[in-house]
Amino acid sequence: MSSQSKPHILFRREEIAATVSRLAAEIKQDYQDRCPLFIGILKGSFVFMADLIRLLDFPLEVEFIRVSSYGRGRESSGKIKVVRGLSSPIKGRDVLLIEDIVDTGLTTGFVLDYLGKKKPASLRFCSLTDKPSRRQTLVNIDYLGFTVPDKFLVGYGLDWDERFRNLPDICFLEDGD
Ligand code: IMP
Ligand code: MG
């Protein structure tokens, strides 16, 4: 892959919209009377989170957390740390963690552990996509959009080296393109 790589469409914007609506309906069912706190993992989750919360017509709050994981390109360093923490306490809150993709599972596993130690009343996890083929640690996804093949995805918030987040469709980059 290079900065010249051409993205190929995997899920079109209409299909993404239908899936986000389905997730919103599931989440509404479980959270409408609980004023949940949605915590997005930056940066990849921001487009998904923005679309998701606008489909929810009940009180909720939004937070973000940023962790360092991937460097340039595709491989995770495996070492994860929080580089931007929460700006308010989550003790006693109903927390829903929002992510763009679960790949090895190391990032999600780390963040769920980190949040769990802060004693929320409940902690669940919603991911737009799941790439199970490269999983290294068990992660339970309570609300899942798409299961995806072992390809490098970009668009709808997902990046390659910070590029392509602005594509409205979920695309993949091919090695050698
Ligand atoms: P994990 O720790 O390996 O599960 O990786 C999670 C993080 O890696 C996600 O939050 C993404 O930022 C990034 N990531 C994993 N796979 C992809 C991909 O296919 N495209 C873009 N980012 C990815
Ligand atoms: Mg990410």
mmCIF file of C-alpha atoms and ligand atoms in Angstrom:
data_model
loop_
_atom_site.group_PDB
_atom_site.id
_atom_site.type_symbol
_atom_site.label_atom_id
_atom_site.label_comp_id
_atom_site.label_asym_id
_atom_site.label_seq_id
_atom_site.Cartn_x
_atom_site.Cartn_y
_atom_site.Cartn_z
ATOM 1 C CA MET A 1 0.000 0.000 0.000
ATOM 2 C CA SER A 2 1.139 3.533 -0.593
ATOM 3 C CA SER A 3 -0.268 7.017 -0.352
ATOM 4 C CA GLN A 4 -1.338 6.534 -3.983
ATOM 5 C CA SER A 5 -3.464 3.449 -3.110
ATOM 6 C CA LYS A 6 -6.934 3.513 -4.594
ATOM 7 C CA PRO A 7 -9.780 2.615 -2.203
ATOM 8 C CA HIS A 8 -12.276 -0.057 -3.345
ATOM 9 C CA ILE A 9 -15.800 0.067 -1.896
ATOM 10 C CA LEU A 10 -16.769 -2.647 0.598
ATOM 11 C CA PHE A 11 -19.931 -1.112 2.123
ATOM 12 C CA ARG A 12 -21.736 1.764 0.456
ATOM 13 C CA ARG A 13 -23.059 4.718 2.436
ATOM 14 C CA GLU A 14 -26.683 3.473 2.137
ATOM 15 C CA GLU A 15 -25.740 0.102 3.624
ATOM 16 C CA ILE A 16 -23.805 1.820 6.417
ATOM 17 C CA ALA A 17 -26.800 4.049 7.169
ATOM 18 C CA ALA A 18 -29.104 1.015 7.396
ATOM 19 C CA THR A 19 -26.686 -0.747 9.748
ATOM 20 C CA VAL A 20 -26.246 2.323 11.964
ATOM 21 C CA SER A 21 -30.064 2.580 12.175
ATOM 22 C CA ARG A 22 -30.293 -1.052 13.218
ATOM 23 C CA LEU A 23 -27.662 -0.490 15.938
ATOM 24 C CA ALA A 24 -29.456 2.668 17.123
ATOM 25 C CA ALA A 25 -32.693 0.696 17.527
ATOM 26 C CA GLU A 26 -30.909 -1.999 19.570
ATOM 27 C CA ILE A 27 -29.196 0.607 21.752
ATOM 28 C CA LYS A 28 -32.400 2.595 22.278
ATOM 29 C CA GLN A 29 -34.149 -0.533 23.505
ATOM 30 C CA ASP A 30 -31.510 -1.006 26.219
ATOM 31 C CA TYR A 31 -30.583 2.571 27.193
ATOM 32 C CA GLN A 32 -33.488 4.956 26.684
ATOM 33 C CA ASP A 33 -34.196 5.472 30.378
ATOM 34 C CA ARG A 34 -30.588 5.383 31.630
ATOM 35 C CA CYS A 35 -28.922 8.595 30.358
ATOM 36 C CA PRO A 36 -25.911 6.584 29.149
ATOM 37 C CA LEU A 37 -22.418 7.958 28.627
ATOM 38 C CA PHE A 38 -21.080 7.134 25.162
ATOM 39 C CA ILE A 39 -17.280 7.035 25.086
ATOM 40 C CA GLY A 40 -15.724 7.113 21.619
ATOM 41 C CA ILE A 41 -12.161 5.957 21.004
ATOM 42 C CA LEU A 42 -10.427 8.662 18.949
ATOM 43 C CA LYS A 43 -9.975 9.186 16.226
ATOM 44 C CA GLY A 44 -11.592 6.427 14.193
ATOM 45 C CA SER A 45 -14.979 6.350 15.947
ATOM 46 C CA PHE A 46 -15.948 9.985 15.430
ATOM 47 C CA VAL A 47 -17.916 9.659 12.173
ATOM 48 C CA PHE A 48 -19.800 6.568 13.342
ATOM 49 C CA MET A 49 -20.522 8.117 16.738
ATOM 50 C CA ALA A 50 -21.803 11.335 15.155
ATOM 51 C CA ASP A 51 -24.260 9.424 12.966
ATOM 52 C CA LEU A 52 -25.287 7.022 15.733
ATOM 53 C CA ILE A 53 -26.142 9.597 18.408
ATOM 54 C CA ARG A 54 -28.234 11.649 16.002
ATOM 55 C CA LEU A 55 -30.555 8.658 15.622
ATOM 56 C CA LEU A 56 -31.119 8.466 19.387
ATOM 57 C CA ASP A 57 -33.912 10.652 20.755
ATOM 58 C CA PHE A 58 -33.324 10.234 24.488
ATOM 59 C CA PRO A 59 -30.916 11.864 26.981
ATOM 60 C CA LEU A 60 -27.312 10.751 26.643
ATOM 61 C CA GLU A 61 -23.826 12.198 27.085
ATOM 62 C CA VAL A 62 -20.684 11.956 24.971
ATOM 63 C CA GLU A 63 -17.019 11.593 25.925
ATOM 64 C CA PHE A 64 -13.852 10.662 24.072
ATOM 65 C CA ILE A 65 -10.690 8.839 24.970
ATOM 66 C CA ARG A 66 -7.546 8.625 22.896
ATOM 67 C CA VAL A 67 -5.090 5.766 23.091
ATOM 68 C CA SER A 68 -1.881 5.264 21.201
ATOM 69 C CA SER A 69 -1.888 2.025 19.239
ATOM 70 C CA TYR A 70 -1.020 1.948 15.576
ATOM 71 C CA GLY A 71 1.954 3.826 14.218
ATOM 72 C CA ARG A 72 2.270 4.401 10.501
ATOM 73 C CA GLY A 73 0.735 1.794 8.270
ATOM 74 C CA ARG A 74 -0.938 -1.360 9.390
ATOM 75 C CA GLU A 75 0.759 -3.011 12.335
ATOM 76 C CA SER A 76 -0.053 -2.321 15.956
ATOM 77 C CA SER A 77 2.892 -1.754 18.244
ATOM 78 C CA GLY A 78 1.052 -3.958 20.767
ATOM 79 C CA LYS A 79 1.845 -1.431 23.482
ATOM 80 C CA ILE A 80 -1.190 0.699 24.276
ATOM 81 C CA LYS A 81 -1.457 3.697 26.531
ATOM 82 C CA VAL A 82 -3.996 6.417 27.198
ATOM 83 C CA VAL A 83 -2.873 9.683 25.642
ATOM 84 C CA ARG A 84 -6.068 11.637 26.284
ATOM 85 C CA GLY A 85 -8.121 10.534 29.265
ATOM 86 C CA LEU A 86 -11.686 11.202 30.332
ATOM 87 C CA SER A 87 -12.678 14.704 31.379
ATOM 88 C CA SER A 88 -15.331 13.590 33.881
ATOM 89 C CA PRO A 89 -15.809 10.672 36.293
ATOM 90 C CA ILE A 90 -17.685 7.596 35.075
ATOM 91 C CA LYS A 91 -18.306 5.968 38.454
ATOM 92 C CA GLY A 92 -21.914 4.805 38.622
ATOM 93 C CA ARG A 93 -22.639 5.668 34.974
ATOM 94 C CA ASP A 94 -24.006 3.367 32.290
ATOM 95 C CA VAL A 95 -21.126 3.454 29.834
ATOM 96 C CA LEU A 96 -21.192 2.387 26.190
ATOM 97 C CA LEU A 97 -17.775 2.277 24.541
ATOM 98 C CA ILE A 98 -17.816 3.059 20.797
ATOM 99 C CA GLU A 99 -15.131 1.887 18.356
ATOM 100 C CA ASP A 100 -14.664 1.806 14.600
ATOM 101 C CA ILE A 101 -13.001 -1.600 14.293
ATOM 102 C CA VAL A 102 -11.788 -4.508 16.404
ATOM 103 C CA ASP A 103 -8.740 -6.113 14.831
ATOM 104 C CA THR A 104 -6.333 -7.857 17.226
ATOM 105 C CA GLY A 105 -8.640 -6.805 20.069
ATOM 106 C CA LEU A 106 -5.720 -5.406 22.078
ATOM 107 C CA THR A 107 -6.966 -1.804 22.001
ATOM 108 C CA THR A 108 -10.514 -2.657 23.034
ATOM 109 C CA GLY A 109 -9.340 -5.105 25.669
ATOM 110 C CA PHE A 110 -7.087 -2.453 27.154
ATOM 111 C CA VAL A 111 -9.724 0.300 27.119
ATOM 112 C CA LEU A 112 -12.477 -1.918 28.579
ATOM 113 C CA ASP A 113 -10.100 -2.870 31.361
ATOM 114 C CA TYR A 114 -9.139 0.772 31.961
ATOM 115 C CA LEU A 115 -12.784 1.896 32.100
ATOM 116 C CA GLY A 116 -13.885 -1.088 34.191
ATOM 117 C CA LYS A 117 -11.457 -0.079 36.948
ATOM 118 C CA LYS A 118 -13.281 3.265 37.249
ATOM 119 C CA LYS A 119 -16.398 1.455 38.500
ATOM 120 C CA PRO A 120 -19.128 2.361 36.016
ATOM 121 C CA ALA A 121 -22.598 0.982 36.850
ATOM 122 C CA SER A 122 -22.436 -0.947 33.565
ATOM 123 C CA LEU A 123 -20.001 -1.185 30.672
ATOM 124 C CA ARG A 124 -20.865 -2.415 27.197
ATOM 125 C CA PHE A 125 -19.159 -2.219 23.841
ATOM 126 C CA CYS A 126 -20.387 -1.232 20.382
ATOM 127 C CA SER A 127 -18.184 -1.568 17.299
ATOM 128 C CA LEU A 128 -19.024 -0.629 13.748
ATOM 129 C CA THR A 129 -16.841 -3.420 12.361
ATOM 130 C CA ASP A 130 -15.182 -6.621 13.548
ATOM 131 C CA LYS A 131 -12.199 -8.225 11.801
ATOM 132 C CA PRO A 132 -12.041 -11.545 13.681
ATOM 133 C CA SER A 133 -9.273 -13.135 11.587
ATOM 134 C CA ARG A 134 -6.433 -11.360 13.416
ATOM 135 C CA ARG A 135 -7.817 -11.528 16.964
ATOM 136 C CA GLN A 136 -5.243 -12.022 19.741
ATOM 137 C CA THR A 137 -7.456 -11.581 22.772
ATOM 138 C CA LEU A 138 -11.103 -12.357 23.476
ATOM 139 C CA VAL A 139 -13.387 -9.331 23.132
ATOM 140 C CA ASN A 140 -17.147 -9.385 23.599
ATOM 141 C CA ILE A 141 -18.940 -7.029 21.194
ATOM 142 C CA ASP A 142 -22.433 -6.241 22.531
ATOM 143 C CA TYR A 143 -23.550 -4.242 19.477
ATOM 144 C CA LEU A 144 -21.860 -5.022 16.143
ATOM 145 C CA GLY A 145 -22.347 -3.441 12.725
ATOM 146 C CA PHE A 146 -20.393 -5.528 10.209
ATOM 147 C CA THR A 147 -18.075 -8.521 10.324
ATOM 148 C CA VAL A 148 -15.330 -7.757 7.812
ATOM 149 C CA PRO A 149 -12.677 -9.756 5.925
ATOM 150 C CA ASP A 150 -8.937 -9.476 6.621
ATOM 151 C CA LYS A 151 -8.423 -6.392 4.497
ATOM 152 C CA PHE A 152 -7.198 -2.956 5.465
ATOM 153 C CA LEU A 153 -10.261 -0.702 5.700
ATOM 154 C CA VAL A 154 -10.479 3.041 5.228
ATOM 155 C CA GLY A 155 -13.269 5.586 5.084
ATOM 156 C CA TYR A 156 -16.176 6.548 7.355
ATOM 157 C CA GLY A 157 -13.643 7.552 10.021
ATOM 158 C CA LEU A 158 -11.103 4.776 9.392
ATOM 159 C CA ASP A 159 -7.688 5.882 8.206
ATOM 160 C CA TRP A 160 -4.498 4.711 6.621
ATOM 161 C CA ASP A 161 -1.719 6.935 7.975
ATOM 162 C CA GLU A 162 -4.347 9.605 8.798
ATOM 163 C CA ARG A 163 -5.759 9.668 5.274
ATOM 164 C CA PHE A 164 -9.154 8.590 3.873
ATOM 165 C CA ARG A 165 -11.208 9.239 7.061
ATOM 166 C CA ASN A 166 -13.460 11.514 5.006
ATOM 167 C CA LEU A 167 -14.626 8.867 2.500
ATOM 168 C CA PRO A 168 -18.395 8.372 2.925
ATOM 169 C CA ASP A 169 -18.219 4.629 2.105
ATOM 170 C CA ILE A 170 -16.249 1.908 3.914
ATOM 171 C CA CYS A 171 -13.495 0.895 1.496
ATOM 172 C CA PHE A 172 -10.449 -1.379 1.446
ATOM 173 C CA LEU A 173 -6.930 -0.859 0.227
ATOM 174 C CA GLU A 174 -5.245 -3.648 -1.711
ATOM 175 C CA ASP A 175 -1.583 -4.587 -1.229
ATOM 176 C CA GLY A 176 0.318 -3.619 -4.349
ATOM 177 C CA ASP A 177 -2.189 -1.043 -5.557
HETATM 178 P P1 IMP B 1 -6.613 -3.613 17.544
HETATM 179 O O1 IMP B 1 -5.973 -3.139 18.820
HETATM 180 O O2 IMP B 1 -5.642 -4.452 16.746
HETATM 181 O O3 IMP B 1 -7.931 -4.307 17.721
HETATM 182 O O4 IMP B 1 -6.821 -2.364 16.636
HETATM 183 C C1 IMP B 1 -7.739 -1.440 16.862
HETATM 184 C C2 IMP B 1 -7.353 -0.150 16.202
HETATM 185 O O5 IMP B 1 -6.492 -0.340 15.080
HETATM 186 C C3 IMP B 1 -8.580 0.503 15.677
HETATM 187 O O6 IMP B 1 -9.060 1.441 16.591
HETATM 188 C C4 IMP B 1 -8.086 1.177 14.409
HETATM 189 O O7 IMP B 1 -7.674 2.493 14.709
HETATM 190 C C5 IMP B 1 -6.886 0.408 13.973
HETATM 191 N N1 IMP B 1 -7.226 -0.508 12.846
HETATM 192 C C6 IMP B 1 -7.305 -1.860 12.876
HETATM 193 N N2 IMP B 1 -7.642 -2.353 11.669
HETATM 194 C C7 IMP B 1 -7.786 -1.289 10.866
HETATM 195 C C8 IMP B 1 -8.163 -1.154 9.482
HETATM 196 O O8 IMP B 1 -8.437 -2.106 8.734
HETATM 197 N N3 IMP B 1 -8.218 0.115 9.014
HETATM 198 C C9 IMP B 1 -7.941 1.220 9.780
HETATM 199 N N4 IMP B 1 -7.603 1.131 11.077
HETATM 200 C C10 IMP B 1 -7.522 -0.108 11.610
HETATM 201 MG MG MG B 2 -9.074 3.533 16.140
#
